[in-house]
mmCIF file of C-alpha atoms and ligand atoms in Angstrom:
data_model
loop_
_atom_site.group_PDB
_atom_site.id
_atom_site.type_symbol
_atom_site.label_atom_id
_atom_site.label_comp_id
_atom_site.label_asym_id
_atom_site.label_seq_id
_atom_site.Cartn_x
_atom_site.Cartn_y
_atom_site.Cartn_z
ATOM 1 C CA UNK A 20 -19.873 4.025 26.334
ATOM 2 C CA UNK A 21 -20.490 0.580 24.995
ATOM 3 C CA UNK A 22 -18.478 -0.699 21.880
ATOM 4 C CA UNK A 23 -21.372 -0.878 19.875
ATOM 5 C CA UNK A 24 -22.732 2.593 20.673
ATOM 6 C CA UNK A 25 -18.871 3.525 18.879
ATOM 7 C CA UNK A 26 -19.311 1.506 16.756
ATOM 8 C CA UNK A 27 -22.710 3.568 15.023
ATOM 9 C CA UNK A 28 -20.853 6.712 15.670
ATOM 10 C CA UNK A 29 -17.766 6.473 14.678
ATOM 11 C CA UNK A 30 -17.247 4.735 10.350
ATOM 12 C CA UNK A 31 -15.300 1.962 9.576
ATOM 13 C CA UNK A 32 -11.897 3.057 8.337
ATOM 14 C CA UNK A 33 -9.865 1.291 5.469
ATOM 15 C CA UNK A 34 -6.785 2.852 4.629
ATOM 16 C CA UNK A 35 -5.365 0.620 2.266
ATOM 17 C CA UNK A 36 -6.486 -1.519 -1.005
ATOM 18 C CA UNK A 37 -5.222 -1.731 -4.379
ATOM 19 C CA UNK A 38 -7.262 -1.557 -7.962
ATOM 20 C CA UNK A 39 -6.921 -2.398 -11.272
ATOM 21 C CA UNK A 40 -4.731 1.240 -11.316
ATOM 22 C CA UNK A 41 -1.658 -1.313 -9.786
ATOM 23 C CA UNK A 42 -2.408 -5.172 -9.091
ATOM 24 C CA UNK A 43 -5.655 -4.894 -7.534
ATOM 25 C CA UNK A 44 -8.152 -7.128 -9.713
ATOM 26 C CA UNK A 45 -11.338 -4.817 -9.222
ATOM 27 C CA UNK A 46 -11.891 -1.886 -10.799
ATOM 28 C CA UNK A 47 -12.034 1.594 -9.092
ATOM 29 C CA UNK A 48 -15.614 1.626 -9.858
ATOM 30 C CA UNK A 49 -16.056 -2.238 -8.312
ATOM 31 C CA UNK A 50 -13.994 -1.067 -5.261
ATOM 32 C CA UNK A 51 -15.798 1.145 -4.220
ATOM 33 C CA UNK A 52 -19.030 -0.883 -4.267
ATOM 34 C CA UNK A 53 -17.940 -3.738 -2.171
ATOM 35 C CA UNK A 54 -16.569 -1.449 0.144
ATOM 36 C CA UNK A 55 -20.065 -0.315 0.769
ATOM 37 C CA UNK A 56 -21.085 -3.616 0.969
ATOM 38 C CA UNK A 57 -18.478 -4.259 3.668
ATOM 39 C CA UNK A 58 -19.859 -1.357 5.765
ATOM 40 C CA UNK A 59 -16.293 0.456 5.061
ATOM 41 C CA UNK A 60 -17.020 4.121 5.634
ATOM 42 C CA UNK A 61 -13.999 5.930 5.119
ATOM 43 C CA UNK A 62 -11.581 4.399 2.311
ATOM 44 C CA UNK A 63 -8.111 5.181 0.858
ATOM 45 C CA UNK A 64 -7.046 3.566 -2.436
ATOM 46 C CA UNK A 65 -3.150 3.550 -2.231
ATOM 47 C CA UNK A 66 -1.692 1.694 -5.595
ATOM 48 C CA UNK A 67 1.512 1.059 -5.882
ATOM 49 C CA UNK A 68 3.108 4.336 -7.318
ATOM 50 C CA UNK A 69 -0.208 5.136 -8.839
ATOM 51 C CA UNK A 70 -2.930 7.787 -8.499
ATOM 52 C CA UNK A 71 -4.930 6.896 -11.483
ATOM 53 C CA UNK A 72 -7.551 5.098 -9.918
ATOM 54 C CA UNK A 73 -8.895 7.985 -7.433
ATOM 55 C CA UNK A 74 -10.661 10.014 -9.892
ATOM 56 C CA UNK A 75 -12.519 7.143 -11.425
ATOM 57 C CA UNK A 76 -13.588 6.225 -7.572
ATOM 58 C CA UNK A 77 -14.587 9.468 -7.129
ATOM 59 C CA UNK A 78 -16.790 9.336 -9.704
ATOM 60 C CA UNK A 79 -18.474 6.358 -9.204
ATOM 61 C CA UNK A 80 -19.402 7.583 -5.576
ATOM 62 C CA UNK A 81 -20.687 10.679 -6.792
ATOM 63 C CA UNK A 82 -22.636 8.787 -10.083
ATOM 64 C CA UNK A 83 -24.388 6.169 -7.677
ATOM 65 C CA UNK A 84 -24.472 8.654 -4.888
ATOM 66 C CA UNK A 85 -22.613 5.723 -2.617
ATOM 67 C CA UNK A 86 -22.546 6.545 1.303
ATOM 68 C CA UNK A 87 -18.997 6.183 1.322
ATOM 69 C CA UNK A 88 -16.059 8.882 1.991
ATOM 70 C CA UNK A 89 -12.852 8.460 -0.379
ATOM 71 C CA UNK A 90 -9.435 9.504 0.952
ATOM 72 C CA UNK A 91 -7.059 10.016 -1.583
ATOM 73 C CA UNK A 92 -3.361 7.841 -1.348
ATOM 74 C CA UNK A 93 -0.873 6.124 -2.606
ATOM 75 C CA UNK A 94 1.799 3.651 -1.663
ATOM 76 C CA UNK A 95 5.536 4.550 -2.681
ATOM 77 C CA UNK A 96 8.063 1.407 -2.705
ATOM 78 C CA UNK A 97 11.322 2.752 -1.354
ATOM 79 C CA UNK A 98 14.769 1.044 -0.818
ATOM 80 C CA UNK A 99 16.089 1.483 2.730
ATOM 81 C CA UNK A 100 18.980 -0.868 3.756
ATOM 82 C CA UNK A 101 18.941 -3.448 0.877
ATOM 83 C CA UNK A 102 14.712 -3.700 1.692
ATOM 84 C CA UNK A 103 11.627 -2.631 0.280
ATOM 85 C CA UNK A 104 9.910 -0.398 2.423
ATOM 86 C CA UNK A 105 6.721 0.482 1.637
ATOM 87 C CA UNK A 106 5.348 3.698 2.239
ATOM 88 C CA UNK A 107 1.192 5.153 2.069
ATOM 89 C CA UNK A 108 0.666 8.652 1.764
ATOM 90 C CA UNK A 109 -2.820 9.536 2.263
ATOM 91 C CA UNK A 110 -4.614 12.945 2.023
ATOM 92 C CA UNK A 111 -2.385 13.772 -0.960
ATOM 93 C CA UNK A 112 -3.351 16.152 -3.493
ATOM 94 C CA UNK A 113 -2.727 14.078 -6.657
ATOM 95 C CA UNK A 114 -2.314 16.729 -9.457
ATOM 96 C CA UNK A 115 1.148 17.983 -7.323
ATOM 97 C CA UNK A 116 3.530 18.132 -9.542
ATOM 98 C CA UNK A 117 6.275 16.965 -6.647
ATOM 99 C CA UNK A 118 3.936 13.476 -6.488
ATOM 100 C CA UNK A 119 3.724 12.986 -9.999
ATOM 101 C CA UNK A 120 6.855 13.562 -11.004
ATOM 102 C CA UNK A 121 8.219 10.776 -8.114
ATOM 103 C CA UNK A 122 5.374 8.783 -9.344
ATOM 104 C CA UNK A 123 6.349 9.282 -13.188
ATOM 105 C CA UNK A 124 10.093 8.041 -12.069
ATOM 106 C CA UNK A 125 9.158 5.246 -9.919
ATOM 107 C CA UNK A 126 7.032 3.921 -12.753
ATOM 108 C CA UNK A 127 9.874 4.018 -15.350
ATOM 109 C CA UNK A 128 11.537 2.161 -12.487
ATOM 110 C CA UNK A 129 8.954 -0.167 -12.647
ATOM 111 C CA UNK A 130 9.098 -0.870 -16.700
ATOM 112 C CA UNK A 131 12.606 -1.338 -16.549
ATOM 113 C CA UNK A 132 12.353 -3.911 -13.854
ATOM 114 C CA UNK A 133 9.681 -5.339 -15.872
ATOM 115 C CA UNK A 134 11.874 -5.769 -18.679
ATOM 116 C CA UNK A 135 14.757 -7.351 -17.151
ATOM 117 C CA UNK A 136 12.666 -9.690 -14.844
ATOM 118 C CA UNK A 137 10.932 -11.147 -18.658
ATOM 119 C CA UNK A 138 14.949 -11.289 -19.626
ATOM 120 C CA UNK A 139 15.441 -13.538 -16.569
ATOM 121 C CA UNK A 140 12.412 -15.682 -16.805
ATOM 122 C CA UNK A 141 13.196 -16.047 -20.942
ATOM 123 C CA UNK A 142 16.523 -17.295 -20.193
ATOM 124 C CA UNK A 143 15.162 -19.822 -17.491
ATOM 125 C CA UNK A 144 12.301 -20.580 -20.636
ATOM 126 C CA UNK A 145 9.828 -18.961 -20.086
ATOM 127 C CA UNK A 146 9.238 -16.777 -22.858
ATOM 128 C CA UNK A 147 6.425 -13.993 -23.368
ATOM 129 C CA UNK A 148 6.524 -13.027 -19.690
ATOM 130 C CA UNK A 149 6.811 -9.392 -20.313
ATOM 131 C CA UNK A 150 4.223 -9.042 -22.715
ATOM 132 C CA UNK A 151 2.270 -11.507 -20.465
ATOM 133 C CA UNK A 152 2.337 -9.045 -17.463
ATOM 134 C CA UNK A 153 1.911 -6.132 -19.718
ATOM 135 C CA UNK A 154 -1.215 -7.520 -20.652
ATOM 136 C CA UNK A 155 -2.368 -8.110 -17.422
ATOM 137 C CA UNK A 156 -1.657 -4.377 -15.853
ATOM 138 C CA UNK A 157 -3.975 -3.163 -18.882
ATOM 139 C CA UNK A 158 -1.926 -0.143 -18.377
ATOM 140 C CA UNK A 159 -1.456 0.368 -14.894
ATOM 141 C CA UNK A 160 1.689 0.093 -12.739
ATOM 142 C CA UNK A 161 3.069 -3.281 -13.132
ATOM 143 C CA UNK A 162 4.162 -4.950 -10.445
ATOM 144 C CA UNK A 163 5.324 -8.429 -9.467
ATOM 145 C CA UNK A 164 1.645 -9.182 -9.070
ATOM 146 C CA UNK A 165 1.347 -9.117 -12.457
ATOM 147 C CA UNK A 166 4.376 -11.088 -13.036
ATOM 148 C CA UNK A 167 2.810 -13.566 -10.700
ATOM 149 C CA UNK A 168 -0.469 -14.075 -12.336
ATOM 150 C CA UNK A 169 1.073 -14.833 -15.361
ATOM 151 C CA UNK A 170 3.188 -17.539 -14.041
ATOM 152 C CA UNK A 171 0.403 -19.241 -12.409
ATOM 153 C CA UNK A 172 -1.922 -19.174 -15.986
ATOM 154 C CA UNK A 173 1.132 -20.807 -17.220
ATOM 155 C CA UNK A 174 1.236 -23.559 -14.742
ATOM 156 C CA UNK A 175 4.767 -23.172 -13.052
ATOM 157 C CA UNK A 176 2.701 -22.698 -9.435
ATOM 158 C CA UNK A 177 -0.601 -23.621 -8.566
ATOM 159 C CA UNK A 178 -0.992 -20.177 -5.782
ATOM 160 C CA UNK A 179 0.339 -17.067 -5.206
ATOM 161 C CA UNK A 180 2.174 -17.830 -1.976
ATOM 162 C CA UNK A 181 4.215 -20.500 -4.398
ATOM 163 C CA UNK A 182 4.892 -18.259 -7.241
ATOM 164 C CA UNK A 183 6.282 -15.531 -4.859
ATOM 165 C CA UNK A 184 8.457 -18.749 -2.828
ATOM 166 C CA UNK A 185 9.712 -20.204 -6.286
ATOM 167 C CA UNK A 186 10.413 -17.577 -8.886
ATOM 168 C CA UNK A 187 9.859 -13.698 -7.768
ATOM 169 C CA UNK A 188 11.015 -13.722 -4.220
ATOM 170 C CA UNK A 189 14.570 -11.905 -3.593
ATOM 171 C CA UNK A 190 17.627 -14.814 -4.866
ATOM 172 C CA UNK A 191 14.628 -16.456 -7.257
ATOM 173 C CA UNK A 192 15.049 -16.542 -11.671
ATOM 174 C CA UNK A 193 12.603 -13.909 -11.568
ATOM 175 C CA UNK A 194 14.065 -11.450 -9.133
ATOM 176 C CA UNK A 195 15.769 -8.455 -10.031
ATOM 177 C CA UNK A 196 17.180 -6.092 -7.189
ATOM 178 C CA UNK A 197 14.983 -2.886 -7.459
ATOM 179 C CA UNK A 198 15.923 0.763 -7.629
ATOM 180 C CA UNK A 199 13.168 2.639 -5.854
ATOM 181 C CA UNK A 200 13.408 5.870 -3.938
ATOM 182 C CA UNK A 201 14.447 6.808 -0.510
ATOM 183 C CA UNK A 202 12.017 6.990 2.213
ATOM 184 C CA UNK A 203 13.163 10.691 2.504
ATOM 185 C CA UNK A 204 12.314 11.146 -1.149
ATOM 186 C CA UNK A 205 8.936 9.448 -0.792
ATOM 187 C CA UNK A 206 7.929 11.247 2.801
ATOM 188 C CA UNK A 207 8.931 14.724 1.121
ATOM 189 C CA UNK A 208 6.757 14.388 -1.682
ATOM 190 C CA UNK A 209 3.690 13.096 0.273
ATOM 191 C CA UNK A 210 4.250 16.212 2.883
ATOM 192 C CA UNK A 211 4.750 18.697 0.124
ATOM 193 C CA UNK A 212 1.391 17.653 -1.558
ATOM 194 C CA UNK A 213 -0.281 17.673 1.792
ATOM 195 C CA UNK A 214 -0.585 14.501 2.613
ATOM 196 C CA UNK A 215 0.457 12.445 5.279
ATOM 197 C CA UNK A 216 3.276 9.460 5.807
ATOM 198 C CA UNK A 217 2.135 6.130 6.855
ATOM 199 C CA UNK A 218 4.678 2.937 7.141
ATOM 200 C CA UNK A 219 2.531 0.553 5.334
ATOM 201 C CA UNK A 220 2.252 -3.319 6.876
ATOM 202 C CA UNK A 221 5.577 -3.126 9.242
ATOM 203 C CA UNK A 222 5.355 -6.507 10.088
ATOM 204 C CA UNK A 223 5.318 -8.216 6.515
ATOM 205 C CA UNK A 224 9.235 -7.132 6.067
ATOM 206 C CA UNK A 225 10.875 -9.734 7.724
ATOM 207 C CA UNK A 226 12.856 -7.712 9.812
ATOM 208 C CA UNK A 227 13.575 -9.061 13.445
ATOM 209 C CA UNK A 228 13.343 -6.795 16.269
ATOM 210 C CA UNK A 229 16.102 -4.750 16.257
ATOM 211 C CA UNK A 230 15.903 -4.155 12.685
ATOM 212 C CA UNK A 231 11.785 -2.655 12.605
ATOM 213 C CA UNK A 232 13.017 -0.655 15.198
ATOM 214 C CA UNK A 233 15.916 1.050 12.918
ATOM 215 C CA UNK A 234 13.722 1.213 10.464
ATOM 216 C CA UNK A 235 10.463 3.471 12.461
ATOM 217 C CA UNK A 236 13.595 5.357 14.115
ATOM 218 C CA UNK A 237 14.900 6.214 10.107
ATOM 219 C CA UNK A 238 10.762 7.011 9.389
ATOM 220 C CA UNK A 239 10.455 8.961 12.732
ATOM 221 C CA UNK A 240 13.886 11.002 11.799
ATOM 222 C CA UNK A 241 12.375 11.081 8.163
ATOM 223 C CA UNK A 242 9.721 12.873 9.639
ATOM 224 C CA UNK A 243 7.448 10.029 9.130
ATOM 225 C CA UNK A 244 3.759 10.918 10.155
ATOM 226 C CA UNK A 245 2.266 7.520 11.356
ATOM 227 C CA UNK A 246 2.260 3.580 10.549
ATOM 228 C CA UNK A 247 -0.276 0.653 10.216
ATOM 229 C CA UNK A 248 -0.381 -0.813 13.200
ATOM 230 C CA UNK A 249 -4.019 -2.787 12.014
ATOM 231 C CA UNK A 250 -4.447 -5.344 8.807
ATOM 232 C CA UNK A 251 -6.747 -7.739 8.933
ATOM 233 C CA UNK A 252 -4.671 -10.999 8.723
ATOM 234 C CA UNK A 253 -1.678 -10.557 11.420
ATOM 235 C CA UNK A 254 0.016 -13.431 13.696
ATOM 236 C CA UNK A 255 -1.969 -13.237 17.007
ATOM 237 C CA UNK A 256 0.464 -10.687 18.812
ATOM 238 C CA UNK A 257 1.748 -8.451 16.673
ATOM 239 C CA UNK A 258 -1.112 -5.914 16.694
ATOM 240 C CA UNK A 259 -0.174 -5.681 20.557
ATOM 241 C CA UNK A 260 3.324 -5.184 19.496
ATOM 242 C CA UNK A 261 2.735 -2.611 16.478
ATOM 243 C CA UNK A 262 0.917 -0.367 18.907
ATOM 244 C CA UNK A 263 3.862 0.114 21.526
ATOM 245 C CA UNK A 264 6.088 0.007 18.845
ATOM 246 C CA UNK A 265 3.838 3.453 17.723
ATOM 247 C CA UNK A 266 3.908 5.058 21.259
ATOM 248 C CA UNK A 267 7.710 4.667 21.726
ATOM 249 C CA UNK A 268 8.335 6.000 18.323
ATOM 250 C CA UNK A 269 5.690 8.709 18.755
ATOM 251 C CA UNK A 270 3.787 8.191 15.159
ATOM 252 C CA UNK A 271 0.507 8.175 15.082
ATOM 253 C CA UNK A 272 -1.796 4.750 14.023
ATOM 254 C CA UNK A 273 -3.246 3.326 10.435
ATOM 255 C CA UNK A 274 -5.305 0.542 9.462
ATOM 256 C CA UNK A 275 -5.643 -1.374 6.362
ATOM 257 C CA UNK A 276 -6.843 -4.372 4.693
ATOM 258 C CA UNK A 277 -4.225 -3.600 1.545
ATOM 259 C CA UNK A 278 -7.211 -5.884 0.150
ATOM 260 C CA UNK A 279 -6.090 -6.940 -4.007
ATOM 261 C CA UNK A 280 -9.014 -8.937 -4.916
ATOM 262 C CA UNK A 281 -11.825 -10.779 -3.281
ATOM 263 C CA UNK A 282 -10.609 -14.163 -1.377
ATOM 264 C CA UNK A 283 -11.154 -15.880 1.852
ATOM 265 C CA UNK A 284 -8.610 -14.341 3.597
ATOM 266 C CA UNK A 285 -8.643 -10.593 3.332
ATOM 267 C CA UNK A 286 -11.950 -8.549 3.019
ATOM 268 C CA UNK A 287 -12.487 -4.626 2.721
ATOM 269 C CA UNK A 288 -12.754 -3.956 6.233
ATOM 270 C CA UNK A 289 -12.496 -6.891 7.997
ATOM 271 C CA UNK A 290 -11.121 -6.916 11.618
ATOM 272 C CA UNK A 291 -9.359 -3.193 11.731
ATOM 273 C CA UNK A 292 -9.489 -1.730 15.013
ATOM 274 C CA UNK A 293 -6.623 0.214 16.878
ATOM 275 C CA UNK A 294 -5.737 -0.816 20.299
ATOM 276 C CA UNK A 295 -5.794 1.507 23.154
ATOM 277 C CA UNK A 296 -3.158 3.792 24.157
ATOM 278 C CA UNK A 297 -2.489 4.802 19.957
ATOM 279 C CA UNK A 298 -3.998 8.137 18.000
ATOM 280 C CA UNK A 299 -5.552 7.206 14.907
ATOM 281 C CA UNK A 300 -3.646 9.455 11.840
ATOM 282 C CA UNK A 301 -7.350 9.869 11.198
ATOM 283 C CA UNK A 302 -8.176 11.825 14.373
ATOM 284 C CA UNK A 303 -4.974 14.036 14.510
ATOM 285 C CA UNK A 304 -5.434 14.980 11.045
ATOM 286 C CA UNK A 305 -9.197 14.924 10.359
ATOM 287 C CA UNK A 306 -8.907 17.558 6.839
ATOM 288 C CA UNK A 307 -7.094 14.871 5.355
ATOM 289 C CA UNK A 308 -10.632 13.419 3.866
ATOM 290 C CA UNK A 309 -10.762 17.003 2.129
ATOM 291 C CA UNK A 310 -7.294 17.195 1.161
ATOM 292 C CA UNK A 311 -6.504 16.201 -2.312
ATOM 293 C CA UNK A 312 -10.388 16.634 -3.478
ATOM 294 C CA UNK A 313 -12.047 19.593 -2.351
ATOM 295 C CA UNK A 314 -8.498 21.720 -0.925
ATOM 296 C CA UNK A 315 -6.003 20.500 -2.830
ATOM 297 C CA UNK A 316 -2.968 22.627 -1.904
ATOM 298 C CA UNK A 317 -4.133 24.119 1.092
ATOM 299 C CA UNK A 318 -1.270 22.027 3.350
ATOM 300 C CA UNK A 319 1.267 21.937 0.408
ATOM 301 C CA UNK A 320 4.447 23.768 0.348
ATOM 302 C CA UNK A 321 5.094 23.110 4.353
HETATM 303 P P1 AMP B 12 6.300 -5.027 -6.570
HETATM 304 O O1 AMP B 12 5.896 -3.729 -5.951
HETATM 305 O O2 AMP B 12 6.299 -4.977 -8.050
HETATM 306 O O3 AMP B 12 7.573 -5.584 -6.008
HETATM 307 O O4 AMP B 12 5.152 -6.067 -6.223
HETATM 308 C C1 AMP B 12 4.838 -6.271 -4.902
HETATM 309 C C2 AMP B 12 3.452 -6.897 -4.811
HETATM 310 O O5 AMP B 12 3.539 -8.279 -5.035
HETATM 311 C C3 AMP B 12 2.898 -6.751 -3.408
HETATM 312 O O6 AMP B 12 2.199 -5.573 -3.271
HETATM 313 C C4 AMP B 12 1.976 -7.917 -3.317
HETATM 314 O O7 AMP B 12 0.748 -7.595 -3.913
HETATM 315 C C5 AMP B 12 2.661 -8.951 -4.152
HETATM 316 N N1 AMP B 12 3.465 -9.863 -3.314
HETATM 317 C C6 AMP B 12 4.718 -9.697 -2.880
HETATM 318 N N2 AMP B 12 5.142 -10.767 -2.188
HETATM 319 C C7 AMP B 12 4.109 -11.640 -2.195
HETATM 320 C C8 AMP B 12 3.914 -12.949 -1.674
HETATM 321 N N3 AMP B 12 4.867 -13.593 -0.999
HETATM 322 N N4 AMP B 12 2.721 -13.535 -1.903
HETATM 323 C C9 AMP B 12 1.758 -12.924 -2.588
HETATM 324 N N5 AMP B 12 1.886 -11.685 -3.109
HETATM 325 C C10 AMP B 12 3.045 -11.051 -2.919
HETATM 326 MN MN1 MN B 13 0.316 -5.390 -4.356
HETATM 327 MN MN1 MN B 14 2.757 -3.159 0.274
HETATM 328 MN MN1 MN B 15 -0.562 -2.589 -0.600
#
């Protein structure tokens, strides 16, 4: 069959992006709109350590009647090895009381970070950060993000790439060692609300070789359901790479844009396909557009 023949039969998947519900700049309801406009047919919203913008998504698709299907997810930050691992459930049924109450921790985590990275930055002066950043999340989970937009609207970088390199990244005034969960914590909690476990953006870690491949054997032993192997800005080989790394550790495939705002660079979208030889976590598991909306519960307690 010809690629554009799949193409018209098969939608466009997008299994990661961030609102306004973590340090995405668009709103749920904005989201979902330019995801239509992008020809996305399928998407996940996974915040970081926040639900809160799914409902509001849902309703907007069901308000403007939008030809667009919404998976629900979430990405969990966990600590594995002295790194942050990030972690997307998707298909999870939000009102389980297993997620929230991981979600509820991780997000006191995430204040008390907050706090002590403004304590850092004050005694480098720069005062205000916190309330800066607060101001910024408009309630959501804060996140270095946040930390990071206020730092630019106060001059000290002129791009994010800059503000990360200078103040936030790990050694930097502005870093403070996190205390997330496990990646057993975090995989347990998206299984038991009947979702699915998806190592989000494996190659943005840092790790060399050896050490990704520790870290999908930990996911794998974890019991770890699948992991992006598909973003849309990746160095020229790793796709290649991510998808035999996904055969020999026997998880299944993602793709995501884990699109924050509109730029130039990353688009709802844009450039996700899965190489041959991989099994979309989409195919395997095809009730995990239901799960979390219409079911919820019907896969928990496994
Ligand atoms: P947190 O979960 O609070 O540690 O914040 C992590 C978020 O900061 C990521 O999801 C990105 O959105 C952003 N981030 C981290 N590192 C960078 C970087 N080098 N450049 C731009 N954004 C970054
Ligand atoms: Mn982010
Ligand atoms: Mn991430
Ligand atoms: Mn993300």
């Amino acid at each position: 069959m010809p690629d554009t023949a799949l193409t018209t039969l098969s939608p466009l998947y997008d299994l990661h992006s961030h609102t306004t519900a973590s340090d995405g700049l668009l709103t749920p309801e904005a989201l979902v709109q330019r995801a239509v406009e992008m020809r996305v047919g399928v998407l996940a919203i996974t915040d970081h350590d926040s639900i809160e913008g799914i409902v509001p998504a849902q309703r907007a698709i069901a308000a403007l009647q939008l030809p667009l299907q919404l998976m629900t997810g979430v990405e969990i930050s966990t600590l594995w090895e002295n790194h942050e691992i990030h972690i997307v459930g998707l298909g999870v049924d939000i009102t389980h009381p297993q997620l929230t109450s991981l979600l509820d921790e991780q997000r006191q985590r995430r204040t008390a970070r907050a706090q002590m990275i403004a304590e850092r930055l004050e005694k480098a002066r720069i005062p205000g950060a916190l309330a800066g950043a607060m101001a910024l999340a408009e309630g959501g989970a804060i996140t270095r993000g946040h930390f990071a937009r206020f730092l630019i609207a106060q001059g000290k970088a002129d791009n994010m790439v800059n503000v990360f390199k200078n103040y936030l990244a790990r050694g930097k005034t502005g870093y403070v060692p996190p205390q997330w969960c496990t990646i057993k914590q975090a995989v347990d909690a998206i299984h038991h609300s009947g979702g699915r476990a998806v190592v989000a953006h494996p190659g943005r870690y840092g790790l060399s070789a050896k050490w990704l491949k520790r870290l999908l054997a930990e996911f794998a032993t974890c019991g770890g359901d699948a992991m992006e192997v598909a973003q849309c800005q990746q160095p020229p080989n790793e796709r290649a790479q991510l998808a035999q790394y996904a055969q020999d550790f026997q998880l299944l495939a993602s793709q995501g844009s884990d699109f924050h705002m509109p730029c130039p660079w990353i688009e709802l979208g844009r450039k996700l396909w899965l190489p041959k030889g991989v099994e979309a976590v989409w195919t395997r598991y095809p009730d995990l557009l239901i799960q979390g909306c219409a079911a919820q519960g019907k896969r928990g307690e496994q």
